[in-house]
XYZ file of C-alpha atoms in Angstrom:
654
model
C 1.248 15.224 -27.181
C 1.821 13.215 -30.323
C -1.374 11.570 -31.592
C -0.723 8.784 -34.062
C -3.310 6.169 -33.178
C -5.410 4.046 -35.480
C -5.438 4.954 -39.142
C -2.988 7.841 -38.596
C -0.045 5.637 -37.606
C 1.652 6.287 -40.943
C 1.982 9.944 -39.988
C 4.938 9.252 -37.699
C 7.814 11.454 -38.841
C 5.599 13.023 -41.525
C 6.550 16.528 -40.423
C 3.301 17.627 -38.794
C 4.600 17.173 -35.238
C 8.189 17.698 -34.120
C 8.709 15.094 -31.392
C 11.144 14.772 -28.498
C 12.098 11.647 -26.634
C 14.840 9.219 -25.719
C 16.152 5.690 -26.060
C 15.026 3.481 -23.196
C 16.433 0.718 -21.041
C 14.835 0.206 -17.616
C 16.407 2.262 -14.839
C 17.165 -0.728 -12.621
C 18.662 -3.142 -15.145
C 19.738 -1.598 -18.453
C 20.151 -4.308 -21.080
C 19.204 -6.961 -18.490
C 15.693 -5.520 -18.101
C 13.941 -8.436 -19.786
C 15.651 -11.098 -17.678
C 15.256 -8.957 -14.544
C 11.763 -7.740 -15.371
C 10.145 -5.403 -12.832
C 6.836 -4.055 -14.035
C 6.489 -1.524 -11.219
C 9.852 0.064 -12.037
C 9.054 0.232 -15.763
C 5.705 1.880 -14.970
C 7.433 4.414 -12.687
C 10.068 5.084 -15.370
C 7.346 5.790 -17.930
C 5.340 8.052 -15.628
C 8.449 10.083 -14.794
C 9.503 10.472 -18.420
C 5.999 11.553 -19.443
C 5.882 14.097 -16.599
C 8.997 15.678 -18.100
C 7.251 15.931 -21.504
C 9.058 13.048 -23.167
C 6.820 11.814 -26.001
C 8.597 9.015 -27.897
C 10.731 6.126 -26.638
C 12.904 3.830 -28.715
C 12.815 0.402 -27.087
C 14.696 -2.830 -27.702
C 13.578 -6.470 -27.380
C 17.084 -7.812 -26.781
C 17.573 -10.545 -29.367
C 18.873 -13.514 -27.288
C 16.272 -12.901 -24.575
C 13.386 -13.023 -27.038
C 14.757 -15.754 -29.319
C 16.842 -17.962 -26.976
C 17.562 -20.719 -29.468
C 20.438 -23.203 -29.347
C 21.648 -25.373 -32.204
C 22.166 -28.938 -31.068
C 24.895 -30.697 -33.054
C 25.106 -34.265 -34.226
C 27.798 -36.161 -36.156
C 30.940 -34.094 -36.919
C 29.283 -31.121 -35.201
C 26.728 -30.807 -37.940
C 23.566 -29.019 -36.895
C 20.836 -31.492 -36.019
C 18.080 -29.484 -34.309
C 17.235 -26.068 -32.899
C 15.968 -26.125 -29.313
C 15.495 -23.981 -26.208
C 18.639 -25.305 -24.506
C 17.661 -29.000 -24.020
C 13.912 -28.501 -24.516
C 12.332 -28.981 -27.969
C 10.647 -25.930 -29.459
C 6.934 -25.914 -28.547
C 4.362 -26.656 -31.240
C 2.990 -23.101 -31.133
C 3.433 -20.071 -33.409
C 5.891 -18.593 -30.910
C 7.716 -21.894 -30.517
C 8.074 -22.422 -34.261
C 9.643 -18.937 -34.435
C 12.009 -19.776 -31.599
C 10.439 -17.008 -29.503
C 10.056 -16.889 -25.744
C 6.407 -16.607 -24.742
C 7.420 -15.185 -21.377
C 9.433 -12.363 -22.962
C 6.679 -11.601 -25.455
C 4.223 -11.217 -22.586
C 6.650 -8.850 -20.835
C 6.905 -6.768 -23.969
C 3.114 -6.707 -24.223
C 2.966 -5.266 -20.719
C 5.573 -2.680 -21.699
C 3.395 -1.500 -24.604
C 0.376 -1.272 -22.301
C 2.319 0.712 -19.705
C 3.574 3.064 -22.428
C 0.053 3.578 -23.719
C -1.195 4.326 -20.206
C 1.525 6.960 -19.798
C 0.805 8.534 -23.203
C 4.167 7.474 -24.649
C 4.761 6.281 -28.215
C 7.254 3.565 -29.121
C 9.744 3.007 -31.924
C 10.703 -0.678 -31.641
C 14.233 -1.770 -32.590
C 13.521 -5.316 -33.695
C 16.819 -7.158 -34.240
C 18.858 -5.684 -31.419
C 22.065 -7.668 -31.602
C 24.490 -4.753 -31.274
C 24.168 -2.535 -28.220
C 26.639 -0.044 -26.779
C 29.751 -1.913 -27.848
C 28.584 -5.480 -27.177
C 27.006 -8.142 -29.389
C 23.902 -9.942 -28.167
C 22.803 -12.834 -30.395
C 20.988 -16.111 -29.727
C 23.383 -18.978 -28.862
C 22.466 -20.754 -32.111
C 23.777 -17.785 -34.127
C 26.993 -17.069 -32.262
C 30.060 -16.933 -34.517
C 27.847 -16.714 -37.613
C 27.652 -13.700 -39.902
C 24.101 -12.670 -39.011
C 23.821 -10.418 -42.071
C 24.703 -13.013 -44.718
C 24.369 -16.510 -43.255
C 21.182 -18.191 -44.598
C 20.576 -20.072 -41.344
C 20.767 -16.803 -39.365
C 18.539 -14.908 -41.783
C 15.941 -17.692 -41.667
C 15.610 -17.285 -37.890
C 15.705 -13.485 -38.142
C 12.751 -13.585 -40.501
C 10.879 -15.860 -38.093
C 11.629 -13.418 -35.267
C 10.422 -10.420 -37.250
C 7.303 -12.121 -38.566
C 6.153 -13.372 -35.170
C 7.076 -10.258 -33.209
C 5.413 -7.802 -35.590
C 2.363 -10.066 -35.917
C 2.104 -10.171 -32.108
C 2.156 -6.404 -31.587
C 0.790 -4.827 -34.758
C -2.454 -3.963 -32.934
C -0.667 -2.019 -30.191
C -1.668 1.667 -30.263
C 1.583 2.652 -28.534
C 3.843 1.485 -31.388
C 4.347 4.075 -34.131
C 7.216 2.542 -36.123
C 9.324 -0.575 -36.569
C 13.097 -0.038 -36.478
C 15.267 -2.717 -38.160
C 17.341 -2.867 -34.979
C 20.055 -0.941 -33.228
C 22.848 -0.052 -35.652
C 22.586 -3.372 -37.476
C 25.423 -2.277 -39.760
C 27.697 -3.019 -36.778
C 26.564 -6.636 -36.393
C 28.910 -8.175 -38.990
C 31.421 -7.471 -41.737
C 30.166 -7.459 -45.312
C 31.904 -8.143 -48.597
C 29.853 -5.839 -50.787
C 27.259 -3.102 -50.947
C 24.889 -5.674 -52.457
C 24.890 -7.752 -49.268
C 23.898 -4.687 -47.248
C 21.060 -3.870 -49.656
C 19.779 -7.451 -49.668
C 19.726 -7.822 -45.880
C 17.959 -4.504 -45.365
C 15.446 -5.241 -48.122
C 14.667 -8.724 -46.799
C 14.012 -7.574 -43.227
C 12.026 -4.494 -44.298
C 9.871 -6.595 -46.601
C 9.177 -9.087 -43.817
C 7.916 -6.243 -41.625
C 5.731 -4.765 -44.366
C 4.106 -8.079 -45.234
C 2.745 -8.345 -41.700
C 2.171 -4.645 -40.937
C 1.993 -2.394 -44.017
C 0.512 0.475 -42.004
C 3.571 1.457 -39.998
C 6.802 2.914 -41.395
C 10.071 0.973 -41.326
C 12.862 2.966 -39.699
C 16.470 2.323 -40.695
C 18.070 2.423 -37.241
C 21.536 2.597 -38.839
C 24.346 5.019 -38.128
C 27.325 6.288 -40.115
C 25.892 5.791 -43.580
C 28.027 7.037 -46.448
C 27.267 8.990 -49.605
C 29.133 6.413 -51.715
C 30.475 2.963 -50.877
C 34.207 2.478 -50.402
C 36.527 -0.333 -49.412
C 35.476 0.070 -45.754
C 31.837 1.146 -45.879
C 28.988 -0.595 -47.621
C 25.881 0.942 -46.067
C 24.940 3.893 -48.252
C 22.336 6.579 -47.770
C 20.650 5.827 -51.105
C 20.381 2.088 -50.440
C 18.915 2.577 -46.977
C 16.425 5.097 -48.380
C 15.424 2.579 -51.050
C 14.858 -0.241 -48.577
C 13.329 1.606 -45.586
C 10.856 4.459 -45.120
C 12.683 6.714 -42.657
C 16.422 7.308 -42.211
C 18.102 7.920 -38.871
C 21.218 9.638 -37.637
C 23.253 8.921 -34.497
C 25.417 12.060 -34.463
C 27.829 11.719 -31.556
C 30.744 14.191 -31.758
C 33.276 11.659 -30.444
C 32.502 9.090 -33.152
C 32.089 11.380 -36.165
C 35.141 12.586 -38.119
C 36.153 16.208 -37.407
C 33.400 16.805 -34.831
C 35.347 16.494 -31.590
C 37.824 19.224 -32.603
C 35.750 22.048 -31.089
C 33.889 22.682 -27.835
C 30.639 20.729 -27.942
C 28.313 23.746 -27.704
C 29.908 25.819 -30.459
C 28.802 26.118 -34.061
C 30.474 23.060 -35.591
C 28.725 20.706 -33.162
C 25.551 22.769 -32.830
C 24.832 21.888 -36.475
C 26.329 18.368 -36.555
C 23.024 16.550 -36.025
C 21.131 18.886 -38.347
C 23.631 18.702 -41.220
C 23.877 14.916 -41.034
C 20.101 14.486 -40.872
C 19.485 16.808 -43.798
C 22.295 15.092 -45.753
C 20.569 11.731 -45.289
C 17.086 13.074 -45.977
C 18.094 15.119 -49.022
C 20.145 12.432 -50.738
C 17.731 9.664 -49.779
C 14.602 11.631 -50.638
C 12.822 10.327 -47.503
C 12.182 11.718 -43.998
C 15.047 11.531 -41.515
C 15.273 12.207 -37.800
C 17.860 12.290 -35.005
C 17.392 8.864 -33.437
C 20.295 9.046 -31.005
C 21.987 12.185 -29.743
C 24.154 12.817 -26.723
C 27.375 14.339 -25.478
C 28.606 10.922 -24.236
C 28.802 11.806 -20.582
C 30.674 13.956 -18.084
C 34.085 12.687 -19.165
C 33.664 14.725 -22.351
C 31.336 17.544 -21.324
C 29.973 18.920 -18.070
C 26.252 18.460 -17.442
C 25.616 22.183 -17.863
C 27.485 22.359 -21.163
C 25.732 19.229 -22.432
C 22.407 20.954 -21.718
C 23.445 23.994 -23.761
C 24.549 21.673 -26.583
C 21.176 19.920 -26.533
C 19.226 23.187 -26.536
C 21.140 24.419 -29.576
C 20.735 21.036 -31.312
C 16.965 21.013 -30.707
C 16.367 24.459 -32.182
C 18.481 23.755 -35.243
C 16.793 20.380 -35.789
C 13.347 21.973 -35.531
C 14.287 24.811 -37.878
C 15.663 22.502 -40.573
C 12.908 19.874 -40.836
C 14.663 17.105 -38.880
C 11.301 15.793 -37.574
C 12.376 14.819 -34.036
C 15.215 14.183 -31.579
C 15.756 11.197 -29.253
C 18.435 11.420 -26.540
C 20.683 8.538 -25.537
C 19.342 7.562 -23.113
C 16.626 7.740 -20.424
C 18.598 6.699 -17.320
C 22.149 6.631 -16.038
C 23.453 3.072 -15.837
C 26.344 3.686 -13.462
C 25.453 0.937 -10.987
C 25.123 -2.012 -13.397
C 27.757 -4.782 -13.366
C 27.177 -6.395 -16.782
C 28.987 -5.639 -20.040
C 29.016 -3.196 -21.769
C 28.683 -1.031 -18.629
C 31.517 -2.957 -16.998
C 33.734 -2.472 -20.039
C 33.141 1.050 -21.225
C 33.086 4.092 -18.955
C 31.189 6.307 -21.394
C 28.166 3.967 -21.268
C 27.436 4.629 -17.583
C 26.279 8.249 -17.238
C 24.395 9.099 -20.421
C 20.884 9.457 -19.036
C 18.375 12.236 -18.727
C 17.755 11.039 -15.171
C 20.157 10.080 -12.409
C 19.343 7.176 -10.081
C 16.327 8.079 -7.973
C 14.718 9.936 -10.928
C 16.722 13.118 -10.337
C 16.597 15.147 -13.576
C 19.815 16.331 -15.156
C 20.074 19.716 -16.898
C 19.483 17.971 -20.262
C 16.102 16.736 -19.047
C 15.175 20.248 -18.002
C 16.093 21.439 -21.512
C 13.695 18.918 -23.059
C 10.897 20.060 -20.739
C 11.517 23.745 -21.416
C 11.813 23.214 -25.169
C 8.575 21.253 -25.324
C 6.757 23.962 -23.374
C 8.005 26.641 -25.769
C 6.880 24.606 -28.768
C 3.374 24.435 -27.323
C 3.231 28.080 -26.280
C 4.457 29.326 -29.658
C 2.598 26.654 -31.671
C 5.814 25.413 -33.272
C 5.359 21.637 -33.319
C 4.765 22.018 -37.035
C 6.546 24.697 -39.028
C 6.287 25.168 -42.781
C 9.406 23.742 -44.415
C 12.294 26.189 -44.358
C 13.340 28.103 -47.456
C 16.402 26.846 -49.317
C 18.250 28.799 -51.980
C 21.114 26.607 -53.199
C 22.073 23.009 -53.974
C 25.352 21.478 -52.812
C 26.570 18.834 -55.275
C 28.755 16.228 -53.574
C 31.151 14.845 -56.145
C 33.140 11.648 -56.497
C 36.533 11.010 -54.836
C 36.111 13.442 -51.956
C 35.636 13.265 -48.176
C 31.887 13.783 -48.506
C 31.036 14.290 -44.833
C 33.782 16.838 -44.118
C 32.975 18.787 -47.280
C 29.194 18.621 -46.812
C 29.235 19.809 -43.206
C 31.598 22.686 -43.949
C 29.524 23.738 -46.969
C 26.400 23.749 -44.795
C 28.100 25.874 -42.125
C 29.580 28.356 -44.626
C 26.170 28.824 -46.239
C 24.559 29.376 -42.837
C 27.221 31.956 -41.970
C 26.688 33.627 -45.347
C 22.960 33.927 -44.615
C 21.276 31.306 -46.826
C 20.268 27.625 -46.731
C 21.287 24.705 -48.922
C 20.004 21.322 -50.066
C 22.282 18.329 -50.706
C 22.475 15.924 -53.597
C 25.044 13.608 -55.120
C 26.616 14.832 -58.334
C 25.267 11.791 -60.201
C 21.640 12.348 -59.131
C 19.146 14.271 -61.299
C 19.668 17.977 -60.704
C 17.366 19.704 -58.264
C 16.201 23.198 -59.289
C 18.162 26.097 -57.773
C 19.395 29.584 -58.545
C 22.807 28.693 -57.070
C 24.745 25.418 -57.387
C 27.781 24.783 -55.204
C 30.333 22.163 -56.322
C 32.663 22.195 -53.309
C 36.285 21.061 -52.939
C 36.372 18.977 -56.113
C 39.053 16.311 -56.118
C 40.429 13.642 -58.447
C 39.713 12.793 -62.064
C 36.070 11.734 -61.711
C 34.392 14.794 -60.259
C 31.031 14.604 -62.021
C 29.777 12.432 -64.850
C 29.850 14.099 -68.277
C 26.094 14.013 -68.790
C 25.449 15.639 -65.396
C 28.139 18.251 -65.981
C 26.569 19.290 -69.271
C 23.136 19.307 -67.634
C 24.579 21.590 -64.953
C 26.097 23.932 -67.557
C 22.722 24.049 -69.303
C 21.124 25.207 -66.034
C 23.749 27.948 -65.852
C 23.052 29.078 -69.413
C 19.392 29.337 -68.387
C 20.255 31.713 -65.543
C 21.671 29.791 -62.584
C 25.031 30.439 -60.935
C 27.583 27.652 -60.427
C 30.362 28.147 -57.863
C 33.199 25.596 -57.839
C 36.005 25.322 -55.304
C 39.036 23.197 -56.159
C 41.024 20.548 -54.307
C 43.043 19.361 -57.288
C 39.941 18.093 -59.082
C 39.664 18.123 -62.862
C 36.669 19.435 -64.835
C 36.561 19.071 -68.601
C 35.784 21.240 -70.471
C 37.102 23.928 -68.118
C 38.979 26.831 -69.729
C 36.357 27.436 -72.429
C 33.641 27.661 -69.790
C 35.260 29.378 -66.795
C 37.515 31.763 -68.766
C 40.704 30.646 -67.007
C 43.155 27.854 -67.783
C 45.286 25.735 -65.497
C 48.952 26.633 -65.874
C 50.099 23.828 -63.576
C 49.120 21.672 -60.613
C 51.739 20.766 -57.994
C 52.093 19.931 -54.328
C 51.407 22.917 -52.099
C 54.209 24.140 -49.862
C 52.203 26.887 -48.146
C 48.546 27.841 -47.732
C 46.902 29.502 -50.735
C 46.316 33.219 -50.247
C 42.967 34.638 -51.384
C 42.715 38.417 -51.326
C 41.057 41.463 -52.840
C 40.326 44.978 -51.611
C 37.929 43.748 -48.924
C 39.023 40.176 -48.270
C 42.104 38.295 -47.133
C 42.509 34.730 -45.891
C 44.869 31.775 -46.197
C 43.517 28.359 -47.140
C 45.661 25.276 -46.468
C 45.501 22.482 -49.035
C 47.395 19.590 -50.553
C 47.633 21.075 -54.053
C 48.821 24.331 -55.575
C 46.865 25.142 -58.713
C 48.089 28.071 -60.778
C 45.614 29.762 -63.118
C 46.009 31.990 -66.178
C 43.220 34.384 -67.001
C 41.685 34.215 -70.486
C 38.559 36.344 -70.319
C 37.169 36.003 -66.777
C 36.613 38.718 -64.180
C 39.173 38.259 -61.412
C 37.461 38.556 -58.015
C 40.529 37.738 -55.897
C 44.204 36.958 -56.424
C 46.819 34.754 -54.785
C 50.095 35.860 -53.180
C 51.713 36.237 -56.648
C 48.881 38.316 -58.044
C 47.603 35.444 -60.186
C 43.872 34.617 -60.304
C 42.544 32.849 -57.195
C 38.824 33.463 -57.646
C 37.138 34.307 -60.948
C 33.714 34.972 -62.438
C 32.537 34.564 -66.030
C 29.169 34.921 -67.711
C 27.711 31.784 -69.291
C 24.532 32.468 -71.204
C 22.121 34.063 -68.728
C 24.042 32.667 -65.758
C 27.470 32.860 -64.123
C 30.402 30.567 -63.385
C 32.604 31.179 -60.333
C 35.831 29.311 -59.648
C 38.048 29.375 -56.544
C 41.271 27.383 -56.778
C 41.302 26.490 -53.077
C 39.634 23.629 -51.100
C 37.588 26.068 -49.049
C 35.235 23.506 -47.490
C 37.708 20.675 -46.980
C 40.161 23.040 -45.326
C 37.508 24.594 -43.077
C 36.159 21.185 -42.117
C 39.589 19.919 -41.070
C 40.688 22.991 -39.120
C 39.838 23.401 -35.418
C 37.968 26.594 -34.376
C 37.138 27.518 -37.975
C 33.535 28.241 -37.015
C 34.188 30.379 -33.986
C 34.750 34.145 -33.627
C 38.151 35.272 -34.842
C 38.472 32.573 -37.511
C 39.195 33.449 -41.166
C 35.990 34.523 -42.893
C 35.753 31.784 -45.518
C 31.979 32.290 -45.632
C 32.451 35.559 -47.500
C 33.173 33.557 -50.662
C 29.721 31.989 -50.281
C 28.238 35.407 -49.713
C 29.776 36.579 -53.010
C 28.315 33.546 -54.785
C 24.870 34.210 -53.339
C 25.041 37.840 -54.441
C 26.048 36.783 -57.958
C 23.031 34.453 -58.022
C 20.719 37.252 -56.913
C 19.729 35.559 -53.655
C 18.100 37.986 -51.230
C 16.527 36.858 -47.988
C 13.610 38.568 -46.289
C 15.524 38.759 -43.015
C 19.181 38.247 -42.074
C 20.895 38.537 -38.725
C 24.042 40.439 -39.669
C 25.969 38.040 -37.413
C 27.579 34.880 -38.902
C 26.900 32.922 -35.699
C 23.212 33.828 -35.389
C 21.569 31.819 -38.145
C 18.054 32.255 -39.483
C 15.531 30.093 -41.293
C 12.491 31.443 -43.134
C 9.174 29.568 -42.812
C 6.392 31.024 -44.966
C 3.035 30.605 -43.199
C 1.070 32.744 -45.670
C 1.966 34.994 -48.605
C 2.167 37.958 -46.251
C 3.321 36.206 -43.057
C 6.654 34.689 -42.136
C 8.035 32.853 -39.125
C 11.789 33.079 -38.615
C 13.857 31.042 -36.184
C 16.925 32.997 -35.113
C 19.393 30.635 -33.434
C 22.510 31.711 -31.568
C 25.155 29.029 -32.171
C 27.581 30.386 -29.585
C 27.630 29.926 -25.802
C 27.578 33.685 -25.221
C 24.523 35.945 -25.345
C 24.566 38.244 -28.375
C 22.568 41.255 -29.511
C 21.511 41.760 -33.112
C 19.424 44.153 -35.169
C 18.091 42.035 -38.051
C 18.188 43.366 -41.592
C 14.642 43.203 -43.002
C 13.593 43.508 -46.642
C 11.508 46.487 -47.711
C 7.781 46.021 -47.173
C 8.231 43.557 -44.308
C 7.792 44.389 -40.634
C 8.757 42.556 -37.470
C 5.497 42.228 -35.504
C 6.375 39.901 -32.610
C 9.306 38.225 -30.869
C 8.590 34.940 -29.075
C 4.913 35.800 -29.268
C 5.392 39.122 -27.460
C 6.214 42.724 -28.226
C 9.054 43.852 -30.455
C 11.930 45.575 -28.620
C 12.662 49.212 -29.429
C 14.644 49.565 -32.628
C 14.277 45.829 -33.341
C 17.260 45.193 -31.077
C 17.140 41.516 -30.162
C 18.980 39.733 -27.377
C 19.555 36.002 -28.004
C 20.799 33.823 -25.165
C 23.770 31.554 -25.780
C 22.816 28.298 -27.563
C 19.201 29.430 -27.701
C 16.693 30.839 -30.178
C 14.108 33.539 -30.734
C 10.980 33.064 -32.811
C 10.214 36.088 -34.982
C 6.963 36.831 -36.783
C 7.056 39.179 -39.774
C 4.250 40.573 -41.888
C 4.209 42.272 -45.263
C 1.748 45.144 -45.502
C 2.736 46.088 -49.041
C -0.040 45.478 -51.582
C 2.566 44.282 -54.118
C 4.334 41.924 -51.663
C 7.878 43.011 -52.447
C 9.527 39.582 -52.891
C 13.255 38.996 -52.606
C 14.510 36.050 -54.647
């Protein structure tokens, strides 16, 4: 079990214990649990969850229940006083904060019950938005709670008093700003989002500097736009830990494929690594779920969860919390009355009957203990994906991640305007528009190439300058595409749909593939000690927008990434030989390696891994190695491989 008491509280999400858990509302009442408090039911809920190896709960002091303030108006409806309905606020610390002493005592009992059950709590402080409904104190209704000074004043009083009241609780491991606070109001600028997040985070830290502040947001963006103002970088600057809420239905391009196939098996992992990499802080999966039987059967949801868990563990995603603990199918209040998908999302049915997803959590936790996997060394990464301006960052990033996984290597994300991370291979995918990368960063990138790195660029009508003098090809013309671009050579053929047709003329590059007219489609040119590769097709954007692109029988776009990795000299210690069985390398000692081999398909597959010279497979899931290294991986499941190098010179692939 997770042990984060006392002086070790700051270790939550530090990477030394992969945790599993869920979001919690009481089984009998859902969001009405504080008004309809039943301590015996909460205690039974906690005991049952702990028996199924749940470790962490995210809990919510519903805002209007805990701060039930009304604004009493005077002349011309001008605010005259804040009260509890008709009663003046008591002359106590809780009263001056507008807080209900009764609700605070109920929350205290909840923390004690959690501690008794061995459960740890992430507390979502300002829970105004929940499952499609707003919950705010009567005094703040119809106000913009993210910008209105009156609202922020009372929010700060809430946070100060609540955190001060419970900072000694051993059950609480982190303070969450609140549930998806970026849904609580419209903002006019990215600055307003930064200021609100900074103000609330600072208020928490003043009272309790020992616990991390968790973002609690969803759907952050790489860059702000006219519609989105909550960016990854700003949330990383103002909080300690970022969170993802990766539901397929609500994320662009994710509901195109069956939930337990490769696109969705990596959704949570890609998004969490995108946030963590760009933000430079830990990130974890704070809410995950298939959104009920209307979208996925219980059995298929369980397979989806199993695949998600193994990929999250393998790629340093720190932990996974399911939405949510209990079905809420019998509750009459909104949002359950409004929205059908909010009713059957639990790990447990009424009467504490476990669903297949609960059984997956229990089985996964047991395997982590048996194989001593709660902490793995951070996985090896070979390349950096540079997300440029003017592109659909999420679609491009997720497709780039998947293509790299299929090609047999792992990537790290960064924005094109951030300082360059070291790598032997840089990927600049599906560049678009006239501001791809700032001049200073572009020249820094070319300097890395001259020093020996490889840069692979794929085009979506984007403009790089200088281009011809570096890549050895020039643009003849750019026009609207009327058919998919053909990419072919002796060993490769695929068609890539796109908005633009870019025609190239070769100057002095090596042509790796041609288009339907025999003109260059993919080229390579030396640049100092390194190499420049260019493909005039939006490989990632096209793959990300096309259903079934990451299932058997789809065009093999990943082979372009495999060519780029070969040009960069990337060689892994072990590869699966199957684009749907992905592997991560975790170095435990110079001569010992753990590898997680994950099957991202529903069907069982057999593989014989390709192993570098000098290395030997010595165990599979802690047991013996099958004859001939022939491995059988269940659908949406994983094997844990241990390899050892007995060579005195430790033959090291790059």
